[in-house]
XYZ file of N, CA and C in Angstrom:
369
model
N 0.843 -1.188 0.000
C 0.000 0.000 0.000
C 0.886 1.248 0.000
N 0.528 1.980 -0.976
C 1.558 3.502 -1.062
C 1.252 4.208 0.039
N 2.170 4.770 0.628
C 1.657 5.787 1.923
C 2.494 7.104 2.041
N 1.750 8.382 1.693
C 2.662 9.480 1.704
C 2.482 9.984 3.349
N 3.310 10.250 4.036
C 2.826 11.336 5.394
C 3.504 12.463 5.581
N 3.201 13.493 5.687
C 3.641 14.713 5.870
C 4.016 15.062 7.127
N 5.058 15.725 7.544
C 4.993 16.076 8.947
C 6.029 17.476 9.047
N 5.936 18.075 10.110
C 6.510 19.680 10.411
C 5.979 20.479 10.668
N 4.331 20.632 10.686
C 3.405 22.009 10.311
C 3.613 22.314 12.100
N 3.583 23.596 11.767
C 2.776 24.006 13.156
C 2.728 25.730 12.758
N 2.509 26.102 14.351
C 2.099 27.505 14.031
C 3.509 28.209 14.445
N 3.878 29.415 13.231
C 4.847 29.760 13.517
C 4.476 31.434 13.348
N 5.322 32.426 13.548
C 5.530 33.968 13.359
C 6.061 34.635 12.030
N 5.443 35.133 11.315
C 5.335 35.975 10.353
C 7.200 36.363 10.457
N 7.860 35.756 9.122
C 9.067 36.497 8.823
C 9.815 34.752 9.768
N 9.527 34.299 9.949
C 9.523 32.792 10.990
C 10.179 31.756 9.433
N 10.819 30.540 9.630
C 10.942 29.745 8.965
C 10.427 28.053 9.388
N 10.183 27.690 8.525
C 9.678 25.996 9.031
C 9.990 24.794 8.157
N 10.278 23.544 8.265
C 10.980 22.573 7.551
C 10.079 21.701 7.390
N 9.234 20.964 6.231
C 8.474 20.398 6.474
C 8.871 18.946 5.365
N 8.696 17.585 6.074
C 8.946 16.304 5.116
C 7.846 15.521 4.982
N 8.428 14.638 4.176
C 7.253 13.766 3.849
C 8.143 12.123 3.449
N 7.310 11.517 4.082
C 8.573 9.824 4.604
C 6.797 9.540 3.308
N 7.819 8.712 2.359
C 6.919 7.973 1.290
C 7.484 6.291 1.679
N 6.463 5.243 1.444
C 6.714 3.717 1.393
C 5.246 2.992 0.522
N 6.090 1.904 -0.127
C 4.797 1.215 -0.772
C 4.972 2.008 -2.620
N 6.240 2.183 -2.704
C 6.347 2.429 -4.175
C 7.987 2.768 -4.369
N 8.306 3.156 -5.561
C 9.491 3.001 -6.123
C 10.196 4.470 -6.163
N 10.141 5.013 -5.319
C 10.098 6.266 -4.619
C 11.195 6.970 -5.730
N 12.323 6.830 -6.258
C 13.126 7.590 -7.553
C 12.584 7.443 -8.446
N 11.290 6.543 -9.029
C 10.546 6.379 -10.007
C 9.727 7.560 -10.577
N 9.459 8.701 -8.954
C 7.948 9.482 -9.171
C 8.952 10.930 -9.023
N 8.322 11.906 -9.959
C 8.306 13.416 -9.387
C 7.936 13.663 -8.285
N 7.908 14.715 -7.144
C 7.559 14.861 -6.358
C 6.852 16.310 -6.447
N 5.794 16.698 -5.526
C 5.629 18.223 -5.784
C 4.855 18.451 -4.061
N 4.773 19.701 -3.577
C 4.016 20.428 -2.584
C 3.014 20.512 -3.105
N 1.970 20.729 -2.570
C 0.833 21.608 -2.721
C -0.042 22.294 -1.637
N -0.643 22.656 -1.453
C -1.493 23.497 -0.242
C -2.703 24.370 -0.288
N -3.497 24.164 0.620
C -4.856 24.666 0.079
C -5.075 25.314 1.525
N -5.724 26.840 1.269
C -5.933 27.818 2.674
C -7.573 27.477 2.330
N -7.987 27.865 3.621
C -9.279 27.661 4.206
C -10.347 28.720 2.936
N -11.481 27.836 2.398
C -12.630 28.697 1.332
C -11.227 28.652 0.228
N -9.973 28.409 -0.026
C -9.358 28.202 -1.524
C -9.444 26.998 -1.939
N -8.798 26.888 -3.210
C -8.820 25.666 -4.022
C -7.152 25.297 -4.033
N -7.108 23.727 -3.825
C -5.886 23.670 -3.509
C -4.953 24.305 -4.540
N -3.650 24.729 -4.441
C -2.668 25.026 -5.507
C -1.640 24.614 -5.269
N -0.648 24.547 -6.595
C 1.215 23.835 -6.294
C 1.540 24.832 -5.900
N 2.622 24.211 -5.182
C 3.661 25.125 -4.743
C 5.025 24.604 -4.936
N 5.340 23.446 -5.429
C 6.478 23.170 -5.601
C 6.783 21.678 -6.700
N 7.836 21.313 -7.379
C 7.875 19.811 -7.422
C 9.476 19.724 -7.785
N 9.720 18.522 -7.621
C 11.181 18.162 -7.768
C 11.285 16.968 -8.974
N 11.969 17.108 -9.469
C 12.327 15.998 -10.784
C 12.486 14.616 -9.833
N 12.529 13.355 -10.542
C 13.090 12.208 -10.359
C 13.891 12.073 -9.393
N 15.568 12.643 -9.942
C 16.733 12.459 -9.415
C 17.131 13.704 -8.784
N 16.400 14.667 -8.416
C 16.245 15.528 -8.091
C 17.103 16.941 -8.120
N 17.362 16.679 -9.541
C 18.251 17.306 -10.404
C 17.681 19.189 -10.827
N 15.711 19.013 -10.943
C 15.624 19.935 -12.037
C 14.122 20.318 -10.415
N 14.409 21.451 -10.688
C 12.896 22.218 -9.490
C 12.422 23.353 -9.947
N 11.266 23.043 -10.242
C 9.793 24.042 -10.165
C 9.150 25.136 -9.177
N 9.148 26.166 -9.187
C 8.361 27.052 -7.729
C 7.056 27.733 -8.233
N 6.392 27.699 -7.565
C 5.353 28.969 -7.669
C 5.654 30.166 -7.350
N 5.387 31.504 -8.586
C 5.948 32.541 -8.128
C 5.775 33.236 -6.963
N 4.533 32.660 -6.142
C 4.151 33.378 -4.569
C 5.189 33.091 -4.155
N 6.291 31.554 -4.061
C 6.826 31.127 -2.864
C 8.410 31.041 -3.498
N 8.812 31.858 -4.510
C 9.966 31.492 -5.140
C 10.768 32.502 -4.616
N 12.192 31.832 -4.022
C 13.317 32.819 -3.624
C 13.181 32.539 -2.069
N 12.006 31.784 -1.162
C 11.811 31.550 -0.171
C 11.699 30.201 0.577
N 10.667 29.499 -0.962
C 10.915 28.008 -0.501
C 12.041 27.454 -1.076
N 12.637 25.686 -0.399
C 13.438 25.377 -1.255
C 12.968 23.559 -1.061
N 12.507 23.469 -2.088
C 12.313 22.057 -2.775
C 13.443 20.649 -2.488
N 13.676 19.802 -1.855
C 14.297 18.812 -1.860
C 14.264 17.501 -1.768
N 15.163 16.509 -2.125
C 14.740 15.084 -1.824
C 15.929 14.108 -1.318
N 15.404 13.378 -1.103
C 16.917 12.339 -0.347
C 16.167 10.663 -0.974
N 16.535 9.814 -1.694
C 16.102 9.049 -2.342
C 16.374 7.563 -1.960
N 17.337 7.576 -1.168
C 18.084 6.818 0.023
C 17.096 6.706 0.973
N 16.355 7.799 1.219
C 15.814 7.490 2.581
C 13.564 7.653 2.403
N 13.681 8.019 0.814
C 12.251 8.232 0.535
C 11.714 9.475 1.003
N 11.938 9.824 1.293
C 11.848 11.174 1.960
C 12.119 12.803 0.660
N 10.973 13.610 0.424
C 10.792 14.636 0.227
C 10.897 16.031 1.444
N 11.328 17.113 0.948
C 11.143 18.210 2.296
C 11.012 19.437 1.420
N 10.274 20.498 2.327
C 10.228 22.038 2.007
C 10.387 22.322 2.757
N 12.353 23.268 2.861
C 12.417 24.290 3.681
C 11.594 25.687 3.162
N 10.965 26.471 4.683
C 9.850 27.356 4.224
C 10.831 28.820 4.839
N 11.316 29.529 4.096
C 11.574 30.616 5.231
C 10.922 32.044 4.851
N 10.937 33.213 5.457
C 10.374 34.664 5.126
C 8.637 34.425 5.104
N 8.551 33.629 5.911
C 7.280 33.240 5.852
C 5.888 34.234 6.485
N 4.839 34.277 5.164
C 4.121 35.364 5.523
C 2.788 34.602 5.656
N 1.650 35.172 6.555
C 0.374 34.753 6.949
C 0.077 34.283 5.915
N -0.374 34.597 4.312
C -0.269 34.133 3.336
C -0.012 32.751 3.205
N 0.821 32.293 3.695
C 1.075 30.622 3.556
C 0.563 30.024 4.362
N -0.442 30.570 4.938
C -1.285 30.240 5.969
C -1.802 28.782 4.865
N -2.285 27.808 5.253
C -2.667 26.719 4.380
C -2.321 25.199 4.961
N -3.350 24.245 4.487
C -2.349 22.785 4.927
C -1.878 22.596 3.529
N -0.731 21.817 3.952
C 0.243 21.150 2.921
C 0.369 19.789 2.894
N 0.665 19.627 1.233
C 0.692 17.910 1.079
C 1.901 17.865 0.301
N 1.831 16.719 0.359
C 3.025 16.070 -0.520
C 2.180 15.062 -1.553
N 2.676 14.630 -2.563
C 2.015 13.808 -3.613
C 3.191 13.549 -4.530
N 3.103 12.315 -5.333
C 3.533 11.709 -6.605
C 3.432 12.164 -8.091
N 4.164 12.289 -8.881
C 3.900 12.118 -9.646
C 4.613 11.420 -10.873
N 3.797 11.109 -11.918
C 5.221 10.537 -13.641
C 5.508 11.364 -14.392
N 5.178 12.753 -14.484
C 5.515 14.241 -14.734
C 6.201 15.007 -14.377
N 7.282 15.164 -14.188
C 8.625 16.390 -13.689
C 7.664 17.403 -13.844
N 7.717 18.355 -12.862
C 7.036 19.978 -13.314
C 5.823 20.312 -13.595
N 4.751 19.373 -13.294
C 3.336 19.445 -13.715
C 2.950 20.563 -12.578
N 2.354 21.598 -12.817
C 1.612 22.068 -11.695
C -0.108 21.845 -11.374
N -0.171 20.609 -12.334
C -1.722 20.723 -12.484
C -2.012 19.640 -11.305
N -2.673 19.353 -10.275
C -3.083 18.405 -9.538
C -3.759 17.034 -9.936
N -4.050 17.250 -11.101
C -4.821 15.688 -11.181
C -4.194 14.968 -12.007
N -2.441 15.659 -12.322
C -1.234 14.937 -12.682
C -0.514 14.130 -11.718
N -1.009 13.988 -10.632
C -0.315 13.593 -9.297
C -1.078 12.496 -8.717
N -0.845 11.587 -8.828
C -1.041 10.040 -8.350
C -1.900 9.730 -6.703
N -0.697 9.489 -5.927
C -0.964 9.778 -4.670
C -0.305 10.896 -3.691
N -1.336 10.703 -2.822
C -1.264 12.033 -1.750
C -1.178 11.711 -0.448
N -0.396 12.449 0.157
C -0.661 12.858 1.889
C -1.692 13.179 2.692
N -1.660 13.133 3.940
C -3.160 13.595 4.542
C -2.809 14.699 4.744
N -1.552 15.657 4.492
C -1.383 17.084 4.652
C -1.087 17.179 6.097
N -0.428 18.252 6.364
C 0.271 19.194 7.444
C -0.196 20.402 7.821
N -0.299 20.966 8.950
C -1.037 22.499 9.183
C 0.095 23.067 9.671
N 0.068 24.078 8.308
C 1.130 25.481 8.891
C -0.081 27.176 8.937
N 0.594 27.165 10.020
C -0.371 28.460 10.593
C 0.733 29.724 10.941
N 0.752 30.851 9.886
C 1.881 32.164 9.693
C 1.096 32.870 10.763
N 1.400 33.575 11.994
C 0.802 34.733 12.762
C 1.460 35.817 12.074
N 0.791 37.204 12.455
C 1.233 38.097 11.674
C 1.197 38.674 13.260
C-alpha cells in the first residue's frame, strides 16, 4: 500500500521559517516526481512546488519562489520544504504527492497524496 505522510506544520511567526517532510513507502520512490501543494481555508488547492526524479531539475510557484526550497533524499524516501520569510499568506495545509511528470503544476497529474500538514503564519 503507497503511503505518503507529511509532517513539520505548526504555528509559527510571520518572517519565521519551518521545515516540512514527507517519509513515502509502498512504491518506487526515484521512479515518481515529487511536488508540494497546499490549500488555505474557502481556496482551491494550488502547487507550490515539485522536484524531478533524481532531483536534479525544481519548479516554484511565483508566490513562494526565492523563499521556498524544494528537496529530496532518495536513500531514505523522503521529500522536504524548507519554508523561510514566511508570511500569513502561507497560511494553508500542505501535502506532498507523486507524480510521472517532472514539473506538472496541475493536480490531477499527481497520483498519490498525503493527509497534509497544518502550517499556521501569525502576523
Amino acid at each position: 500500500q503507497v503511503q505518503l505522510v507529511e509532517s513539520g506544520g505548526e504555528l509559527v511567526q510571520a518572517g519565521g521559517s519551518l521545515r516540512l517532510s514527507c517519509a513515502a513507502s509502498g512504491l518506487t520512490f526515484s521512479g515518481y516526481a515529487m511536488g508540494w501543494f497546499r490549500q488555505a481555508p474557502g481556496k482551491e488547492r494550488e502547487f507550490v512546488s515539485a522536484i524531478s526524479q533524481g532531483g536534479g531539475s525544481t519548479r516554484y510557484a511565483d508566490s513562494v519562489k526565492g523563499r521556498f526550497t524544494i528537496s529530496r533524499d532518495n536513500a531514505k524516501n523522503t521529500v522536504s520544504l524548507q519554508m523561510n520569510s514566511l508570511k500569513p499568506e502561507d497560511t494553508a495545509v500542505y501535502y506532498c504527492a507523486t507524480s510521472t511528470y517532472y514539473g506538472t503544476s496541475a493536480s490531477y497529474q499527481y497520483d498519490y497524496w498525503g493527509q497534509g500538514t497544518q502550517v499556521t503564519v501569525s502576523s
